Structures are given as C-alpha cells and as structure tokens.
Coordinates of C-alpha atoms and ligand atoms in Angstrom, one line a residue:
M263 CA -6.1 17.7 -0.2
S264 CA -7.8 18.7 3.2
Q265 CA -10.0 16.5 5.1
N266 CA -14.0 16.8 4.5
T267 CA -17.1 15.1 5.7
S268 CA -19.1 15.2 2.7
T269 CA -20.4 11.7 1.5
P270 CA -18.2 9.5 -0.5
R271 CA -19.5 9.8 -3.6
I272 CA -19.0 13.8 -3.3
A273 CA -15.4 13.1 -2.0
V274 CA -14.8 11.1 -4.6
A275 CA -16.2 13.3 -7.0
L276 CA -14.2 16.1 -5.5
A277 CA -10.9 14.5 -5.7
A278 CA -11.6 13.6 -9.2
T279 CA -12.3 17.5 -10.1
L280 CA -9.3 18.9 -8.4
L281 CA -6.7 16.4 -10.0
G282 CA -8.6 17.4 -13.2
L283 CA -9.9 13.9 -13.9
T284 CA -13.3 14.5 -14.5
A285 CA -13.9 13.4 -17.9
C286 CA -16.7 14.4 -19.6
T287 CA -19.0 12.5 -21.4
T288 CA -20.7 14.9 -24.1
A289 CA -19.2 14.3 -27.6
E290 CA -17.3 17.6 -27.8
A291 CA -15.1 16.8 -24.8
V292 CA -13.5 13.8 -26.7
P293 CA -11.2 15.4 -29.4
A294 CA -11.4 14.8 -33.2
P295 CA -9.6 11.7 -34.4
R296 CA -6.4 12.9 -35.8
A297 CA -3.4 10.7 -37.1
A298 CA -1.6 11.0 -33.8
D299 CA -5.2 9.3 -32.4
T300 CA -4.7 6.4 -34.5
A301 CA -5.7 3.5 -31.8
R302 CA -2.8 1.4 -30.8
P303 CA -1.9 -1.6 -27.8
G304 CA -1.5 -0.1 -24.6
A305 CA 2.0 -0.4 -22.5
A306 CA 2.1 -3.6 -20.9
G307 CA 3.7 -2.0 -18.3
L308 CA 4.6 1.4 -16.6
G309 CA 8.3 1.0 -17.2
D310 CA 9.0 0.3 -13.4
R311 CA 13.0 -0.5 -13.4
L312 CA 12.4 -2.9 -10.8
H313 CA 8.8 -4.3 -11.8
P314 CA 8.4 -3.3 -15.3
G315 CA 5.5 -5.5 -16.3
L316 CA 3.5 -4.0 -13.2
G317 CA 0.9 -1.6 -13.8
N318 CA -0.4 -1.1 -17.6
G319 CA -0.2 1.9 -20.1
G320 CA -2.8 3.9 -22.3
Y321 CA -5.0 4.5 -19.4
D322 CA -5.8 5.8 -15.7
V323 CA -7.7 4.0 -13.1
R324 CA -10.4 6.0 -11.7
H325 CA -12.1 3.0 -9.4
Y326 CA -11.5 -0.8 -8.7
G327 CA -14.4 -2.9 -7.9
L328 CA -13.3 -6.4 -6.6
D329 CA -16.5 -9.0 -5.9
L330 CA -14.9 -12.4 -4.4
R331 CA -17.1 -15.2 -3.4
F332 CA -15.2 -18.1 -1.5
A333 CA -16.4 -22.1 -1.6
K334 CA -17.9 -23.3 1.7
D335 CA -14.7 -24.7 2.2
L336 CA -12.8 -21.8 1.3
K337 CA -10.4 -23.7 -1.2
H338 CA -11.6 -22.0 -4.5
Y339 CA -12.8 -18.7 -5.0
A340 CA -14.5 -17.0 -8.2
A341 CA -13.3 -13.2 -8.3
T342 CA -14.9 -10.5 -10.7
S343 CA -12.7 -7.2 -11.1
T344 CA -14.2 -4.2 -12.2
V345 CA -11.8 -1.5 -13.2
Q346 CA -13.2 1.7 -14.3
A347 CA -10.8 3.8 -16.4
R348 CA -10.0 6.5 -18.6
A349 CA -8.1 6.1 -21.9
T350 CA -4.9 8.5 -22.4
Q351 CA -4.5 7.3 -26.0
A352 CA -6.5 5.8 -28.7
L353 CA -6.7 1.9 -27.4
S354 CA -6.8 -0.7 -29.8
R355 CA -5.7 -3.1 -27.1
F356 CA -4.6 -2.9 -23.4
D357 CA -3.4 -5.2 -20.6
L358 CA -4.5 -5.9 -17.2
D359 CA -2.2 -7.9 -14.8
L360 CA -3.1 -11.2 -14.1
I361 CA -1.1 -14.5 -12.6
G362 CA -2.6 -17.8 -12.7
T363 CA -6.4 -18.4 -12.4
T364 CA -8.7 -19.5 -15.2
V365 CA -10.2 -16.4 -17.2
R366 CA -14.1 -16.8 -17.7
E367 CA -15.0 -13.8 -18.9
V368 CA -14.0 -10.4 -20.1
T369 CA -16.1 -7.4 -20.9
V370 CA -15.6 -4.0 -21.8
D371 CA -18.4 -1.6 -21.2
G372 CA -20.5 -4.8 -21.3
R373 CA -19.6 -6.0 -24.2
K374 CA -17.8 -9.2 -24.1
A375 CA -14.3 -8.5 -25.4
H376 CA -11.5 -10.8 -26.9
F377 CA -8.4 -11.7 -24.5
S378 CA -5.1 -13.7 -24.4
R379 CA -2.7 -14.3 -21.6
A380 CA 1.2 -13.1 -22.3
G381 CA 3.1 -14.2 -19.0
E382 CA 1.6 -11.9 -16.2
E383 CA -0.3 -9.6 -18.9
L384 CA -4.1 -10.3 -19.7
R385 CA -4.2 -8.7 -22.9
V386 CA -8.0 -7.3 -23.8
T387 CA -9.0 -6.1 -27.1
P388 CA -12.4 -4.3 -27.0
A389 CA -14.8 -4.7 -29.6
A390 CA -14.4 -1.5 -30.9
A391 CA -11.4 0.7 -30.3
L392 CA -11.3 3.4 -27.5
R393 CA -10.8 6.9 -28.1
R394 CA -8.7 9.3 -26.2
G395 CA -10.2 10.3 -23.1
Q396 CA -12.8 7.6 -23.1
R397 CA -14.2 6.4 -20.0
F398 CA -14.3 2.7 -20.1
T399 CA -15.1 -0.1 -17.7
V400 CA -13.5 -3.6 -18.2
R401 CA -14.7 -6.6 -16.1
V402 CA -12.8 -9.9 -15.4
R403 CA -14.3 -12.6 -14.2
V404 CA -11.3 -15.7 -13.1
Q405 CA -11.7 -18.7 -10.9
A406 CA -8.8 -20.0 -9.0
P407 CA -8.2 -22.2 -5.9
V408 CA -7.2 -20.6 -2.8
L409 CA -3.4 -21.0 -1.9
D410 CA -2.8 -23.0 1.2
P411 CA 0.4 -23.0 3.2
Q412 CA 2.3 -25.4 1.4
Q413 CA 1.6 -24.0 -1.7
V414 CA 2.8 -20.4 -0.4
A415 CA 6.0 -21.8 1.0
K416 CA 6.6 -23.6 -2.8
L417 CA 6.0 -20.2 -4.5
G418 CA 9.2 -18.7 -2.8
T419 CA 8.3 -15.3 -3.6
G420 CA 8.6 -13.8 -0.3
A421 CA 5.9 -11.5 0.8
A422 CA 4.1 -11.4 -2.8
V423 CA 1.7 -14.6 -2.9
G424 CA -1.6 -12.9 -2.8
L425 CA -4.5 -14.5 -1.4
F426 CA -4.1 -17.9 0.7
R427 CA -5.7 -19.8 3.6
Y428 CA -4.5 -20.7 7.0
G429 CA -6.9 -23.2 8.6
S430 CA -10.4 -21.5 8.4
W431 CA -8.8 -18.4 7.7
I432 CA -8.4 -16.1 4.3
Q433 CA -6.2 -13.1 3.9
T434 CA -3.6 -11.7 1.4
L435 CA 0.5 -10.8 1.6
N436 CA 1.0 -8.5 -1.8
Q437 CA 3.6 -6.5 -1.4
P438 CA 4.8 -5.7 -4.1
S439 CA 3.3 -7.4 -6.4
G440 CA 1.0 -10.4 -5.3
A441 CA -2.4 -8.6 -6.1
H442 CA -2.5 -9.7 -9.5
R443 CA -2.1 -13.4 -8.3
I444 CA -6.0 -12.7 -7.0
A445 CA -7.7 -11.0 -9.8
A446 CA -7.1 -8.9 -13.0
L447 CA -6.0 -5.6 -11.9
A448 CA -3.5 -2.7 -12.6
D449 CA -0.9 -3.9 -10.0
H450 CA 1.4 -1.0 -9.6
P451 CA 0.9 1.9 -6.6
A452 CA 1.1 4.6 -9.3
Q453 CA -2.5 3.3 -10.8
K454 CA -4.4 3.7 -7.2
A455 CA -7.8 4.2 -7.4
P456 CA -11.0 4.4 -5.1
A457 CA -12.2 0.7 -4.3
T458 CA -15.3 -1.2 -3.8
I459 CA -14.6 -4.9 -2.5
S460 CA -17.4 -7.5 -2.0
I461 CA -16.7 -10.4 -0.2
T462 CA -19.2 -13.4 -0.1
A463 CA -18.3 -16.1 2.5
P464 CA -19.9 -18.7 4.5
A465 CA -22.3 -17.2 7.0
R466 CA -20.5 -19.3 10.0
L467 CA -17.3 -16.7 9.1
N468 CA -16.9 -13.2 9.3
S469 CA -15.0 -11.1 6.5
V470 CA -12.9 -7.9 6.5
A471 CA -11.4 -5.7 3.6
N472 CA -9.9 -2.4 3.5
G473 CA -12.2 0.9 4.0
D474 CA -15.8 1.2 5.7
L475 CA -18.2 -1.8 5.9
T476 CA -21.2 -0.3 4.0
A477 CA -23.3 -3.1 3.5
T478 CA -24.3 -6.8 4.9
R479 CA -26.3 -9.2 3.2
R480 CA -27.3 -12.9 4.3
D481 CA -28.0 -15.2 1.4
G482 CA -28.6 -18.9 2.7
E483 CA -25.8 -19.9 4.2
Y484 CA -23.5 -17.4 2.8
T485 CA -22.9 -13.4 3.9
T486 CA -21.8 -10.8 1.5
R487 CA -20.3 -7.8 2.7
R488 CA -19.3 -4.5 1.1
F489 CA -16.6 -2.1 1.9
E490 CA -15.9 1.2 0.6
S491 CA -12.4 2.7 0.5
R492 CA -12.6 6.4 -0.3
Q493 CA -8.9 7.0 -0.2
K494 CA -7.2 5.7 -3.4
L495 CA -6.0 2.3 -2.7
A496 CA -2.8 0.6 -4.3
T497 CA -3.7 -3.1 -5.0
E498 CA -0.4 -4.1 -3.4
L499 CA -2.4 -2.6 0.1
L500 CA -5.5 -4.6 -0.7
Q501 CA -6.7 -6.9 2.1
I502 CA -9.4 -10.1 2.0
G503 CA -10.3 -11.1 5.3
V504 CA -12.1 -14.0 6.3
G505 CA -12.0 -16.0 9.3
P506 CA -13.6 -17.0 13.0
F507 CA -13.1 -13.4 14.1
T508 CA -15.2 -10.6 15.7
V509 CA -14.9 -6.9 14.9
V510 CA -14.4 -4.8 17.8
H511 CA -15.2 -1.1 17.5
R512 CA -13.8 2.0 19.3
N513 CA -13.1 5.5 19.5
G514 CA -9.7 6.8 18.2
P515 CA -8.3 10.1 18.5
H516 CA -10.5 13.4 17.1
G517 CA -13.3 11.0 15.9
I518 CA -11.7 8.7 13.8
K519 CA -13.0 5.1 14.0
L520 CA -11.2 1.8 15.3
R521 CA -12.0 -1.2 14.3
Y522 CA -9.9 -4.5 15.4
A523 CA -10.6 -8.0 13.6
L524 CA -10.0 -10.2 16.2
P525 CA -9.8 -13.8 16.7
T526 CA -13.2 -14.7 18.4
D527 CA -12.1 -17.0 21.2
Q528 CA -8.8 -14.4 22.0
A529 CA -10.1 -11.1 21.2
R530 CA -10.4 -10.1 25.1
A531 CA -7.0 -11.3 25.9
I532 CA -5.9 -9.0 22.7
E533 CA -8.0 -5.7 22.7
P534 CA -6.5 -4.4 25.8
Q535 CA -3.1 -4.0 23.9
L536 CA -4.6 -2.8 21.0
D537 CA -6.6 -0.1 22.8
K538 CA -3.5 1.1 24.8
T539 CA -1.2 1.4 21.8
V540 CA -3.3 2.3 18.8
P541 CA -4.6 6.0 20.0
K542 CA -1.1 6.6 21.6
A543 CA 0.7 5.9 17.9
I544 CA -1.7 7.7 15.9
R545 CA -1.0 10.9 18.7
F546 CA 2.3 10.4 18.7
L547 CA 2.9 10.8 14.7
E548 CA 0.4 13.7 14.9
E549 CA 2.3 15.4 17.2
R550 CA 5.5 15.5 14.8
L551 CA 3.4 15.7 11.5
G552 CA 0.2 18.1 12.6
A553 CA -2.5 18.1 14.6
G554 CA -5.2 16.1 12.9
S555 CA -3.1 14.9 10.1
F556 CA -3.9 11.4 10.0
P557 CA -5.1 10.4 6.6
L558 CA -8.0 8.0 7.7
R559 CA -11.3 8.2 9.1
T560 CA -11.5 4.4 9.9
Y561 CA -8.5 2.6 11.0
G562 CA -8.2 -0.6 12.2
V563 CA -6.0 -4.2 12.3
Y564 CA -6.7 -7.5 11.0
A565 CA -5.2 -10.0 13.3
T566 CA -4.2 -13.2 11.8
P567 CA -2.8 -16.6 12.6
S568 CA -0.3 -17.0 10.2
G569 CA 1.8 -14.0 10.9
G570 CA 3.3 -11.6 8.7
S571 CA 3.0 -7.6 9.5
L572 CA 2.0 -5.5 6.5
E573 CA 0.6 -1.9 6.0
T574 CA -2.5 -3.0 4.2
Q575 CA -4.5 0.4 3.9
S576 CA -6.7 1.2 6.8
L577 CA -6.3 -2.5 8.2
T578 CA -2.9 -3.2 9.3
T579 CA -2.2 -7.3 9.0
L580 CA -0.5 -8.4 12.3
S581 CA -0.1 -11.8 13.8
I582 CA -2.4 -13.0 16.5
D583 CA 0.6 -14.2 18.4
E584 CA 2.5 -10.6 18.5
L585 CA -0.7 -9.3 19.8
T586 CA -1.2 -11.4 22.9
P587 CA 0.2 -9.9 26.1
E588 CA 3.1 -12.6 25.8
G589 CA 3.8 -11.3 22.3
F590 CA 3.8 -7.7 23.2
A591 CA 5.9 -8.0 26.1
N592 CA 8.4 -10.3 24.1
N593 CA 8.5 -9.0 20.7
G594 CA 8.2 -5.3 20.9
T595 CA 4.8 -5.4 19.2
D596 CA 4.1 -1.6 19.9
V597 CA 7.0 -0.7 17.8
V598 CA 5.7 -3.0 15.0
V599 CA 2.3 -1.3 15.3
E600 CA 3.8 2.2 15.5
H601 CA 5.7 1.5 12.1
E602 CA 2.6 0.1 10.3
I603 CA 0.3 3.1 11.4
S604 CA 3.1 5.6 10.0
H605 CA 2.9 3.8 6.9
E606 CA -1.0 5.1 6.4
Y607 CA 1.1 8.6 5.9
F608 CA 4.3 7.1 4.0
G609 CA 3.4 4.6 1.4
N610 CA -0.4 4.6 1.7
S611 CA -1.4 8.1 1.4
V612 CA 1.4 8.8 -0.1
S613 CA 2.3 5.9 -2.6
P614 CA 5.8 5.2 -4.4
R615 CA 5.7 6.6 -8.0
R616 CA 8.2 3.6 -8.6
W617 CA 9.0 0.7 -6.7
S618 CA 12.7 2.3 -6.3
D619 CA 11.4 4.8 -4.1
T620 CA 10.0 2.3 -1.2
W621 CA 12.8 3.7 0.9
L622 CA 10.4 6.9 1.3
N623 CA 7.8 4.3 2.7
E624 CA 10.1 2.1 4.9
G625 CA 12.6 4.8 5.7
H626 CA 10.1 7.1 7.4
A627 CA 8.6 4.2 9.0
V628 CA 12.1 3.0 10.4
Y629 CA 12.9 6.7 11.4
Y630 CA 9.4 7.2 13.2
Q631 CA 9.3 3.6 14.8
T632 CA 12.9 4.5 15.8
L633 CA 11.8 7.5 17.6
W634 CA 8.9 5.8 19.5
A635 CA 11.0 3.1 20.7
A636 CA 13.0 5.4 22.3
Q637 CA 10.6 7.5 23.8
E638 CA 8.1 4.9 24.9
D639 CA 10.3 1.8 25.2
G640 CA 13.5 3.5 26.4
A641 CA 15.2 1.8 23.3
T642 CA 18.2 3.1 21.7
S643 CA 18.2 6.7 21.0
L644 CA 17.6 8.0 17.2
E645 CA 21.1 9.1 17.1
D646 CA 22.6 5.8 18.5
S647 CA 20.2 3.5 16.1
M648 CA 21.4 5.9 13.1
R649 CA 25.3 5.2 14.0
Q650 CA 24.7 1.9 13.9
N651 CA 22.9 2.0 10.5
Y652 CA 25.7 4.1 8.9
R653 CA 28.5 1.6 10.0
A654 CA 26.5 -1.1 8.2
A655 CA 26.0 1.4 5.3
N656 CA 28.8 0.8 3.1
A657 CA 28.4 -3.2 3.1
Q658 CA 25.2 -3.2 2.2
L659 CA 24.9 -0.7 -0.4
R660 CA 27.8 -2.8 -1.7
K661 CA 25.4 -5.4 -1.4
E662 CA 22.0 -3.9 -2.7
G663 CA 22.9 -0.7 -4.7
P664 CA 22.2 2.6 -3.8
V665 CA 18.9 3.5 -1.6
A666 CA 16.9 5.0 -4.3
A667 CA 18.0 2.7 -6.9
P668 CA 18.5 -0.6 -6.0
R669 CA 19.6 -3.5 -8.1
R670 CA 17.0 -5.9 -8.8
S671 CA 19.6 -8.8 -9.4
A672 CA 20.6 -8.3 -5.4
F673 CA 17.2 -9.4 -4.2
K674 CA 16.2 -13.4 -3.8
P675 CA 13.6 -14.0 -4.9
Q676 CA 13.7 -10.7 -7.3
A677 CA 9.9 -10.3 -6.9
T678 CA 10.7 -8.9 -3.3
A679 CA 12.9 -6.0 -4.8
P680 CA 13.3 -3.6 -2.9
Y681 CA 12.6 -4.9 0.5
G682 CA 15.8 -5.1 2.0
W683 CA 18.2 -2.8 4.1
T684 CA 18.6 0.0 1.9
A685 CA 14.9 0.8 1.6
Y686 CA 14.4 0.5 5.3
E687 CA 17.4 1.4 7.4
G688 CA 19.2 3.4 4.3
G689 CA 16.1 5.4 3.9
A690 CA 16.0 6.3 7.5
L691 CA 19.6 7.0 7.5
A692 CA 19.0 9.4 4.5
L693 CA 16.2 11.0 6.3
Y694 CA 18.5 11.4 9.5
A695 CA 21.0 12.9 7.5
L696 CA 18.7 15.5 6.1
R697 CA 17.7 16.4 9.5
Q698 CA 21.1 17.0 10.5
K699 CA 21.8 19.2 7.6
V700 CA 18.7 21.4 7.7
G701 CA 17.8 21.1 11.8
E702 CA 14.5 19.5 13.2
T703 CA 12.3 22.6 12.8
D704 CA 12.8 22.6 8.9
F705 CA 12.9 18.8 8.8
Q706 CA 9.4 18.6 10.1
R707 CA 8.6 21.3 8.0
I708 CA 9.6 19.0 5.0
E709 CA 7.9 16.3 6.4
R710 CA 4.5 17.8 7.2
A711 CA 4.4 19.5 3.2
W712 CA 5.1 16.0 2.2
I713 CA 2.2 14.0 3.6
R714 CA 0.2 17.3 3.2
E715 CA 0.9 18.2 -0.8
H716 CA 0.9 14.5 -1.8
R717 CA -2.0 13.4 0.4
D718 CA -4.0 10.4 -1.4
G719 CA -1.5 10.9 -4.1
V720 CA 1.3 9.3 -5.7
A721 CA 5.1 10.6 -5.2
G722 CA 8.7 9.6 -5.8
T723 CA 12.5 10.4 -4.9
A724 CA 12.6 13.6 -7.4
D725 CA 9.2 15.1 -5.9
F726 CA 11.0 14.9 -2.3
I727 CA 14.3 16.4 -3.4
R728 CA 12.1 19.3 -4.9
L729 CA 10.0 19.9 -2.2
A730 CA 12.8 19.8 0.3
G731 CA 14.3 22.4 -1.5
S732 CA 11.2 24.7 -1.8
V733 CA 10.1 24.2 2.1
T734 CA 13.8 25.2 3.2
G735 CA 14.7 27.7 0.0
R736 CA 17.9 25.6 -0.3
D737 CA 19.3 23.4 -3.2
L738 CA 19.3 20.5 -1.3
G739 CA 19.7 18.3 -4.6
P740 CA 23.3 17.4 -4.6
F741 CA 23.3 16.8 -0.9
L742 CA 20.1 14.5 -1.0
R743 CA 21.2 12.7 -4.3
S744 CA 24.5 12.1 -2.6
W745 CA 22.7 10.0 0.2
L746 CA 20.1 8.4 -2.2
Y747 CA 22.0 7.5 -5.4
A748 CA 25.6 7.0 -4.4
D749 CA 27.4 3.6 -3.8
K750 CA 29.3 4.9 -0.6
V751 CA 28.0 6.7 2.1
P752 CA 28.7 10.4 2.5
A753 CA 30.2 11.7 6.0
M754 CA 27.2 12.6 8.2
P755 CA 26.7 16.3 9.1
G756 CA 27.2 16.8 12.7
H757 CA 28.9 13.6 13.1
P758 CA 32.4 13.7 11.2
D759 CA 34.0 10.6 13.4
W760 CA 31.3 8.2 12.1
R761 CA 32.6 5.4 10.1
S762 CA 31.3 2.7 7.8
Ligands
ZN77 ZN1 7.1 -1.3 6.5

C-alpha cells in the first residue's frame, strides 16, 4: 500500500477497504443462517507449530484498544483491553489469550459475557451467539501486580515476560509471547491491527507507547496520555513506557518525525549519538530498499535502565548503558540501532505469518546490520561474515532444526522459540545464498517487492519463495527450500570451497 498523508481515520478505513475487510452493518450484508452457520466455539489458537495456543480462531481483529492505569507506587495496574473484531464463523464462544491477572469483567458489545479460564486462554461466551461476518467489540478488565526484576528472573521465560518495573521505570519485553501476560489480547502477529494505547500514570513520571501521542490529560496526581498506532501493531511489538524520562523531538529524513524517550538526567549525553545514527541508519536502508520506503512517519527510541534491545514498533527499546558515548564506543551500539530499525521493515511492517517465519525478521536484520557494520565501522565484510556463518551452520541446524522449521524442543525455555542461531545467522545465510544465486540486482528487486507488497501486512516463507520466483521469472522453490528446510547446509553458490 502506498504511503498517504490523510487523517488516521481515513487511512484506517482505506486500509480496511483495500483488504476487503469492511464489513457492512446492514442486515442484507449478513448471510442468512444455514446449517453450516451453526454457532460453534472459535479455535483456541491459530495452529502455529511453535506456539499453538497463541492467537485465536473464529474472528479477525480490526482494532486493539489498551487502557492502562498504574498505581502510585507502580506496583499494580488495571488494564482494559478492547478488541474490535469480525466473526469469520458463527461463534457460540471465542477465546482471547491471557496469562495470570485477575479478570474483573468481560463484555461483548456492552453486555456482560460469561467467561472462564483454561491454561493461557480466556474463554468468552457472549450473551447471544455471533453471526458469521458480525462485527463485535469485546472488552476485558483485569488487574495485576507489575512484575519486579526478581520475579522477571524467576519466570525464566527469556524475553517474553510482558510488563515489568525496574526502579521507577515500566517497560515491556513481549517477544514472542509475553503480551498476554499484560491483558487479554489475540497474541499472535498474524492478528495484528491498528491500536490505541492509553496510559494513566503518576504525574511526576512521563509515559510513552507505540504510535503518535494524540492527547494528554492531567487529572489531579495522574496524567493520561493516548497514543495512536495507525499502522497495524502486533501484540509482541507493544511497548508501554513509564518513567523519569524526557521525550526529545527531532526531524528525520523526508519529514519522518523522530522522538527519543531518554532519562531526563542523561538526555544530553545520549542524544548526540542518536542524532548521529538514527537518520543515517534510515537513509542507509532506504538506499537499498527504495527512496521513501521507510514504513513509518513517526519513529523513536525508548531508552530503559534494564537492558534488552527490542524492535517494539515505532519505539525501539534500547538500554541506557548502550546509548551513552562509552556504550556506543564499546558495544558497537550503532549496529544494534541499525538492526532494530531494519525490523521496522522486516518483522514489524511485514509480520511473520507463523513464528517459524521469524528468519524473515531476524535474517534480514542481520543481513543489513552486517552490511552497515562493514561500511560504517570497517567491520568484517558480508562475504567473510557469511563464510563464518556457513562454517557454523551444520552444527547449528542439527541443534535447532531447519531455518524455516525450527524445533520447539531445542529452545530453553521453549517460550523463546524460535529466537536462536537459525533465525538470525541461518536466515541471513539463506538470504546471502539467494543473492549469490540471482545476483545483487535481482536480489534487491526481490527485497523491494517484499516490503512493498506486504507492507503493513502478514507474510510467510511460502510467500517469500513465491515472490522471489515471480520477480526473477525463475523457479527458485527447490533452491530456497534446500536452504530453508534442510538439516544440512547446501553448497554456497559462487563459493564451492566453503565447508561446514
Ligand atoms: Zn532482531
């Protein structure tokens, strides 16, 4: 979809129309009941082979609303998630994903709904069954403690911890499956949708979330800020920030708005590194992926004290320590910044259809990060870097399984699957092999077509293979499948001497 400058409301409506999703609310648009339309429960998950319970069957999500209110000491919060959806089958019952929390109330279209808990599922039975094609709004109010760092460590679930506090800071680390620890959502990237996030926090602290700040309201000792994400937002990419930070605004390339949420007492020390790196990293990617191709009109960084870099959409999470002048010099933070910005194309704008497709996120991010490091920092060339990856490949594939079909059992904890070597280095290696096979010009055409055709969408490995074929006019299926689904790495085109 092309970029547009119309108002958010129109952009959302337009996107929905282009996707054929605009459900008419008049009676004649709803098919008359047939036997096949007998209401039955929606599936508990989308059938993802790595995370079968994530996401929910029986409906498409049209919009997410998330209202959070934090206690004065930040130790508790109340959240209301409002999911606007459209039934894809007649539904007697449907699920949302939810771990922990105390559920206070569930309504469907404003009427109280019956609910029950089963594992990580919240089962919602509306007062009346939903017709196929019917649009509905489910609202779930929950309360929960905010995890502290000790509880986060005890969870032992890698990055997928959801919301937590660190001193007087709040942040999330959701990927791949932590968002439904925060509130009731459809927690799978295939069900991404535009989102409105509203944060009510003590007025002495600032708050930030994905998207544009559209309203601020002071109410006694609390301030509420509302953020709108016009782009569809996958729940794994949610960021909720509260803390003693200042938001610094800058102009980026061709009118992209930049905003950096930086610790107030260190903003001056951190900002110069970001000023130097972020616009340059966006331009670097646009030179390769197309002028004006960056998928966002607002991009920024949330610097947090706890560490952990994450491509939370339009608001990359980075650690304060990495962003100081020393951090930049010692940790190669510019490479991390470049990696996370490339995710705005790969993983955020184009979301994985299933978690096994994560190589399309991480492989691309590693590929462009390697090009950046070679050009900007004089680091190892792409070729040398890929030769090293190739050497390691067979041992890693034995351990984790094929690049596009990693084995869940190989990951500890399993909730972190598929975040391992195969998605990152293995994915980059497969992309490099494709470039070797078709040449730089055709490779770039494939890349540009990928981010253009699936912009603000969801796409997987089969889509990539199909697109590579249609762009080049060659049947690249057997070649790409040998890289993506094999237990052993094939010979590298152009480098028959490489060994693994
Ligand atoms: Zn990444």
